[in-house]
Tab-separated table of C-alpha atoms and ligand atoms in Angstrom:
chain	number	residue	atom	x	y	z
A	48	MET	CA	145.221	75.211	121.385
A	49	ALA	CA	142.713	77.583	119.809
A	50	LEU	CA	142.798	81.336	120.317
A	51	ALA	CA	139.501	83.185	119.989
A	52	LEU	CA	138.396	86.798	120.126
A	53	GLU	CA	134.693	87.060	120.922
A	54	ASN	CA	132.990	90.406	120.305
A	55	VAL	CA	136.099	92.291	121.311
A	56	SER	CA	136.109	96.094	121.314
A	57	LYS	CA	138.828	98.548	122.226
A	58	HIS	CA	138.248	102.244	122.822
A	59	PHE	CA	140.923	104.879	123.348
A	60	GLY	CA	138.843	107.669	124.856
A	61	SER	CA	136.282	108.465	122.185
A	62	LEU	CA	138.220	106.606	119.453
A	63	VAL	CA	136.855	103.146	118.667
A	64	ALA	CA	139.985	101.288	117.522
A	65	ILE	CA	138.365	97.820	117.439
A	66	LYS	CA	134.644	97.265	117.170
A	67	ASN	CA	132.930	93.934	118.006
A	68	LEU	CA	135.636	91.802	116.484
A	69	SER	CA	135.238	88.012	116.518
A	70	LEU	CA	138.017	85.817	115.123
A	71	SER	CA	139.399	82.395	115.910
A	72	PHE	CA	142.772	80.897	115.194
A	73	ASP	CA	143.662	77.196	115.295
A	74	ALA	CA	147.031	75.530	115.579
A	75	GLY	CA	148.500	74.356	112.293
A	76	SER	CA	147.919	77.484	110.227
A	77	ILE	CA	149.416	80.853	109.337
A	78	TYR	CA	146.919	83.706	109.611
A	79	SER	CA	147.502	87.225	108.354
A	80	ILE	CA	145.740	90.318	109.582
A	81	ILE	CA	145.923	93.102	107.021
A	82	GLY	CA	144.311	96.499	106.583
A	83	PRO	CA	145.170	100.153	105.979
A	84	ASN	CA	147.249	102.100	108.524
A	85	GLY	CA	145.270	102.697	111.690
A	86	ALA	CA	142.863	99.803	110.967
A	87	GLY	CA	143.574	98.276	114.385
A	88	LYS	CA	146.001	95.469	113.554
A	89	SER	CA	148.598	96.234	116.225
A	90	THR	CA	145.799	96.860	118.713
A	91	VAL	CA	144.631	93.257	118.190
A	92	VAL	CA	148.152	91.958	118.797
A	93	ASN	CA	148.531	94.172	121.869
A	94	MET	CA	145.215	93.004	123.344
A	95	VAL	CA	145.969	89.303	122.824
A	96	ALA	CA	149.443	89.692	124.358
A	97	GLY	CA	148.057	91.689	127.286
A	98	SER	CA	149.798	94.978	126.471
A	99	TYR	CA	146.381	96.655	126.049
A	100	THR	CA	143.325	95.977	128.159
A	101	VAL	CA	140.133	95.037	126.351
A	102	THR	CA	137.228	97.484	126.605
A	103	SER	CA	134.649	94.718	126.136
A	104	GLY	CA	134.472	91.143	124.894
A	105	ILE	CA	136.518	88.043	125.640
A	106	ILE	CA	139.850	86.664	124.443
A	107	ARG	CA	140.225	82.918	125.056
A	108	LEU	CA	143.186	80.610	124.746
A	109	GLY	CA	141.957	77.041	125.219
A	110	SER	CA	140.082	77.130	128.493
A	111	SER	CA	141.777	80.311	129.786
A	112	ILE	CA	140.361	83.811	129.463
A	113	LEU	CA	143.343	85.991	128.635
A	114	ASN	CA	141.914	89.462	128.952
A	115	LYS	CA	141.841	89.354	132.735
A	116	LEU	CA	145.480	88.278	132.991
A	117	PRO	CA	148.728	90.242	133.258
A	118	LYS	CA	151.209	90.092	130.385
A	119	TYR	CA	153.592	87.626	132.035
A	120	ARG	CA	150.775	85.125	132.666
A	121	ILE	CA	149.688	85.347	129.029
A	122	ALA	CA	153.284	84.719	127.941
A	123	GLN	CA	153.503	81.789	130.313
A	124	LEU	CA	150.287	80.291	128.926
A	125	GLY	CA	151.969	80.227	125.532
A	126	VAL	CA	151.549	83.510	123.650
A	127	ALA	CA	154.767	84.929	122.188
A	128	ARG	CA	155.078	88.053	120.086
A	129	THR	CA	157.323	90.398	118.164
A	130	TYR	CA	156.901	94.169	118.155
A	131	GLN	CA	156.303	96.538	115.251
A	132	ASN	CA	159.397	98.424	116.444
A	133	LEU	CA	162.329	96.243	117.461
A	134	ARG	CA	162.611	95.504	121.175
A	135	LEU	CA	165.923	93.733	121.477
A	136	PHE	CA	168.361	94.154	124.355
A	137	ASP	CA	171.009	96.031	122.370
A	138	GLY	CA	173.707	95.695	125.049
A	139	MET	CA	173.325	91.911	125.309
A	140	THR	CA	174.656	89.294	122.899
A	141	VAL	CA	172.472	87.504	120.388
A	142	LEU	CA	172.595	84.344	122.520
A	143	GLU	CA	171.695	86.248	125.689
A	144	ASN	CA	168.746	87.842	123.905
A	145	LEU	CA	167.376	84.339	123.359
A	146	GLU	CA	168.203	83.080	126.838
A	147	VAL	CA	166.245	85.825	128.584
A	148	CYS	CA	163.074	84.672	126.833
A	149	PHE	CA	163.002	81.807	129.326
A	150	PHE	CA	163.261	83.950	132.431
A	151	PRO	CA	159.702	85.224	132.844
A	152	GLN	CA	158.601	81.649	132.327
A	153	SER	CA	161.101	80.066	134.658
A	154	TRP	CA	160.106	82.242	137.579
A	155	VAL	CA	156.464	81.565	136.939
A	156	THR	CA	157.206	77.852	136.762
A	157	ILE	CA	158.495	78.072	140.328
A	158	LEU	CA	155.000	79.172	141.356
A	159	THR	CA	153.174	76.641	139.232
A	160	GLY	CA	155.528	73.721	139.840
A	161	ALA	CA	156.081	73.132	136.115
A	162	LYS	CA	159.403	71.745	134.936
A	163	ARG	CA	162.185	74.310	134.766
A	164	LEU	CA	164.936	74.052	132.174
A	165	SER	CA	168.472	73.769	133.522
A	166	LYS	CA	171.092	76.237	132.232
A	167	ALA	CA	172.571	73.491	130.017
A	168	GLU	CA	169.155	72.575	128.591
A	169	ARG	CA	168.399	76.236	127.962
A	170	LEU	CA	171.683	76.756	126.122
A	171	HIS	CA	171.068	73.672	124.020
A	172	VAL	CA	167.641	74.992	122.947
A	173	CYS	CA	169.065	78.470	122.249
A	174	HIS	CA	171.921	77.166	120.103
A	175	ALA	CA	169.529	75.000	118.078
A	176	CYS	CA	167.353	78.077	117.591
A	177	LEU	CA	170.331	80.202	116.446
A	178	GLU	CA	171.125	77.532	113.890
A	179	GLN	CA	167.544	77.466	112.622
A	180	PHE	CA	167.448	81.251	112.207
A	181	HIS	CA	170.936	81.412	110.609
A	182	LEU	CA	172.353	83.394	113.528
A	183	SER	CA	174.981	80.944	114.872
A	184	ASP	CA	177.870	82.960	113.429
A	185	VAL	CA	176.841	86.028	115.451
A	186	SER	CA	175.864	84.363	118.730
A	187	ASP	CA	178.434	86.419	120.677
A	188	VAL	CA	177.830	89.722	118.877
A	189	LEU	CA	175.912	92.451	120.704
A	190	ALA	CA	172.386	92.639	119.297
A	191	GLY	CA	172.782	96.399	118.834
A	192	ASP	CA	175.768	95.815	116.530
A	193	LEU	CA	173.890	93.539	114.107
A	194	PRO	CA	172.709	94.868	110.765
A	195	TYR	CA	168.989	95.669	110.800
A	196	GLY	CA	167.942	92.629	108.744
A	197	ARG	CA	169.563	90.250	111.200
A	198	GLN	CA	168.075	92.138	114.153
A	199	LYS	CA	164.641	91.445	112.655
A	200	MET	CA	165.588	87.766	112.325
A	201	LEU	CA	166.705	87.719	115.973
A	202	GLU	CA	163.412	89.299	117.010
A	203	LEU	CA	161.665	86.492	115.122
A	204	ALA	CA	163.845	83.849	116.779
A	205	ARG	CA	162.941	85.276	120.192
A	206	ALA	CA	159.258	84.708	119.474
A	207	PHE	CA	159.816	81.058	118.604
A	208	VAL	CA	162.539	79.929	121.016
A	209	THR	CA	160.136	78.977	123.826
A	210	GLU	CA	157.938	76.900	121.459
A	211	ALA	CA	154.847	78.957	122.262
A	212	PRO	CA	151.647	77.562	120.686
A	213	VAL	CA	150.522	81.060	119.624
A	214	VAL	CA	152.993	83.427	117.970
A	215	LEU	CA	152.036	86.975	117.003
A	216	LEU	CA	154.287	88.752	114.498
A	217	ASP	CA	153.785	92.500	114.090
A	218	GLU	CA	155.320	93.588	110.769
A	219	PRO	CA	158.354	91.270	110.627
A	220	ALA	CA	159.292	92.610	107.168
A	221	ALA	CA	159.049	96.325	108.014
A	222	GLY	CA	162.194	98.089	106.802
A	223	LEU	CA	163.646	95.011	105.102
A	224	ASN	CA	164.831	95.060	101.496
A	225	HIS	CA	163.379	92.768	98.839
A	226	THR	CA	165.872	89.927	99.366
A	227	GLU	CA	165.572	90.068	103.150
A	228	THR	CA	161.777	90.119	102.894
A	229	LYS	CA	161.822	86.966	100.758
A	230	ALA	CA	164.124	85.264	103.276
A	231	MET	CA	161.796	86.341	106.099
A	232	ALA	CA	158.778	84.913	104.247
A	233	THR	CA	160.561	81.608	103.653
A	234	MET	CA	161.578	81.456	107.303
A	235	ILE	CA	158.071	82.144	108.620
A	236	ALA	CA	156.543	79.589	106.226
A	237	SER	CA	159.018	77.009	107.521
A	238	LEU	CA	157.869	77.646	111.108
A	239	LYS	CA	154.317	76.436	110.442
A	240	ARG	CA	153.588	73.451	112.691
A	241	ASN	CA	150.560	71.385	113.709
A	242	ASP	CA	150.838	72.508	117.321
A	243	ARG	CA	151.256	76.234	116.646
A	244	ALA	CA	149.166	79.107	115.301
A	245	ILE	CA	151.122	81.922	113.647
A	246	ILE	CA	149.346	85.270	113.377
A	247	LEU	CA	151.056	87.738	111.108
A	248	VAL	CA	150.426	91.471	110.745
A	249	GLU	CA	152.208	92.573	107.604
A	250	HIS	CA	152.107	95.186	104.858
A	251	ASP	CA	154.158	93.225	102.340
A	252	MET	CA	151.439	91.696	100.180
A	253	ASP	CA	153.738	89.255	98.391
A	254	MET	CA	154.619	87.749	101.752
A	255	VAL	CA	151.027	87.744	102.998
A	256	MET	CA	149.647	86.207	99.806
A	257	SER	CA	152.340	83.555	99.570
A	258	ILE	CA	152.367	82.161	103.122
A	259	SER	CA	148.892	82.679	104.629
A	260	ASP	CA	146.247	80.004	105.016
A	261	ARG	CA	143.678	82.656	105.890
A	262	ILE	CA	143.706	86.445	105.668
A	263	ASP	CA	141.535	88.665	107.862
A	264	VAL	CA	141.074	92.192	106.565
A	265	LEU	CA	140.435	94.965	109.084
A	266	ASN	CA	139.139	98.404	108.195
A	267	TYR	CA	138.418	101.064	110.838
A	268	GLY	CA	138.524	98.371	113.546
A	269	GLU	CA	135.974	96.101	111.891
A	270	LEU	CA	136.345	92.870	109.955
A	271	LEU	CA	135.919	93.666	106.267
A	272	CYS	CA	136.408	90.098	105.070
A	273	SER	CA	138.175	86.820	105.826
A	274	GLY	CA	139.283	84.235	103.331
A	275	THR	CA	142.008	82.529	101.401
A	276	PRO	CA	144.589	84.733	99.674
A	277	GLU	CA	142.716	84.300	96.396
A	278	GLN	CA	139.349	85.228	97.944
A	279	VAL	CA	140.839	88.341	99.536
A	280	ARG	CA	142.782	89.360	96.441
A	281	THR	CA	139.615	89.406	94.338
A	282	ASN	CA	137.308	90.961	96.954
A	283	GLU	CA	136.014	94.335	95.723
A	284	ARG	CA	135.507	95.776	99.209
A	285	VAL	CA	139.159	95.064	100.004
A	286	GLN	CA	140.314	96.774	96.830
A	287	GLU	CA	138.185	99.813	97.698
A	288	ALA	CA	139.502	99.986	101.263
A	289	TYR	CA	143.087	99.900	100.037
A	290	LEU	CA	142.881	101.777	96.782
A	291	GLY	CA	139.637	103.749	96.759
A	292	THR	CA	136.759	103.154	94.349
A	293	THR	CA	137.379	102.984	90.615
A	294	GLU	CA	135.783	106.439	90.256
A	295	GLU	CA	138.072	107.904	92.908
A	296	LEU	CA	141.091	106.349	91.209
A	297	ASP	CA	140.023	107.782	87.851
A	298	ASP	CA	139.683	111.237	89.441
A	299	ILE	CA	143.178	110.971	90.926
A	300	ARG	CA	144.630	109.837	87.588
A	301	LYS	CA	142.988	112.759	85.763
A	302	LEU	CA	144.308	115.195	88.349
A	303	ALA	CA	147.812	113.727	88.041
A	304	GLN	CA	147.636	113.972	84.245
A	305	SER	CA	146.539	117.606	84.299
A	306	ARG	CA	149.253	118.507	86.831
A	307	ARG	CA	151.833	116.756	84.698
A	308	ALA	CA	150.619	118.673	81.667
A	309	GLN	CA	151.235	121.837	83.704
A	310	GLY	CA	154.720	120.579	84.543
A	311	GLY	CA	153.865	120.138	88.209
A	312	LEU	CA	154.426	116.377	88.451
A	313	ARG	CA	157.232	114.356	86.957
A	314	SER	CA	155.674	110.880	87.070
A	315	ASN	CA	152.583	108.797	87.632
A	316	ALA	CA	153.974	107.886	91.044
A	317	GLY	CA	151.742	106.381	93.677
A	318	ILE	CA	148.853	105.096	91.648
A	319	VAL	CA	149.654	101.463	91.124
A	320	ARG	CA	147.229	98.576	91.243
A	321	HIS	CA	148.914	95.423	92.594
B	221	ADP	N1	147.984	103.535	122.848
B	221	ADP	C1	147.106	104.179	122.065
B	221	ADP	N2	146.506	105.321	122.487
B	221	ADP	C2	145.622	105.975	121.706
B	221	ADP	N3	145.254	105.573	120.471
B	221	ADP	C3	145.833	104.460	120.003
B	221	ADP	C4	146.783	103.695	120.749
B	221	ADP	N4	147.183	102.623	120.018
B	221	ADP	C5	146.515	102.709	118.854
B	221	ADP	N5	145.704	103.803	118.854
B	221	ADP	C6	144.813	104.199	117.755
B	221	ADP	O1	144.017	103.082	117.412
B	221	ADP	C7	143.864	102.990	116.006
B	221	ADP	C8	144.433	101.665	115.534
B	221	ADP	O2	145.831	101.702	115.677
B	221	ADP	P1	146.769	100.456	115.357
B	221	ADP	O3	146.191	99.248	115.984
B	221	ADP	O4	148.148	100.834	115.744
B	221	ADP	O5	146.624	100.380	113.766
B	221	ADP	P2	147.450	99.518	112.696
B	221	ADP	O6	148.404	98.638	113.417
B	221	ADP	O7	146.406	98.772	111.923
B	221	ADP	O8	148.144	100.529	111.807
B	221	ADP	C9	144.583	104.202	115.412
B	221	ADP	O9	143.627	105.219	115.206
B	221	ADP	C10	145.567	104.566	116.489
B	221	ADP	O10	145.880	105.935	116.448
B	222	MG	MG1	150.514	98.516	113.444
């Protein structure tokens, strides 16, 4: 099922967070949305998931127009997400955190007449999911008692447990160490499936470059470029948006050198070209 944003804009008062953005996402691929802080990445996720209304434009999922629907309907149509800041139920166990993902759907299924999973079926799916995300050993532990890295993995599991065809991941590696980030990248890559589109917002460029089929670069709410990891890596406009122009970088280097000469700075910190 394809997801498409057509000329979507989002204003917060006088701030234009997203400006005439058109993007489409097909099942079978991993897409990354990258861009400097404040570029509008989370706003895109929040609009698709129904957390933010759209100021203008259309968001489609298959034949449905999402931007007129409440959040629970969008979830029920098959859009799952994680949040930039963890939103687990700390006082519930790991298993219960997965089980509740079915509840908004099951009560909607009563209205729509769709098949509802029995408790036993639900538990079976949840246990299989715990296994897949390497969380079986902590199924009875309170989510709030898990170390942070495993909380992030549980948040990821929650987005996939209902087999949603569109999964939005907002910074799954935020706050993780190098080893955990690599494990997260491997896990997300393994979740790629022909019947699912994964849309990733992430700052960790190693992860983005290694697992994305396409990268969309946002800058000040507009699409700067779209392409394969290699195309994006070598795009000059992307390098400027992230790192400034070569002249600006030279100016900063000279300033750092003169400060260091005056004993004001201890290192070349911060000016690294990846
Ligand atoms: N709920 C909100 N109210 C007001 N401004 C917001 C809100 N959410 C985001 N913004 C603004 O919209 C812009 C894009 O934010 P965001 O989508 O969070 O950026 P990113 O995720 O790329 O860092 C920023 O200028 C941010 O301050
Ligand atoms: Mg964000």
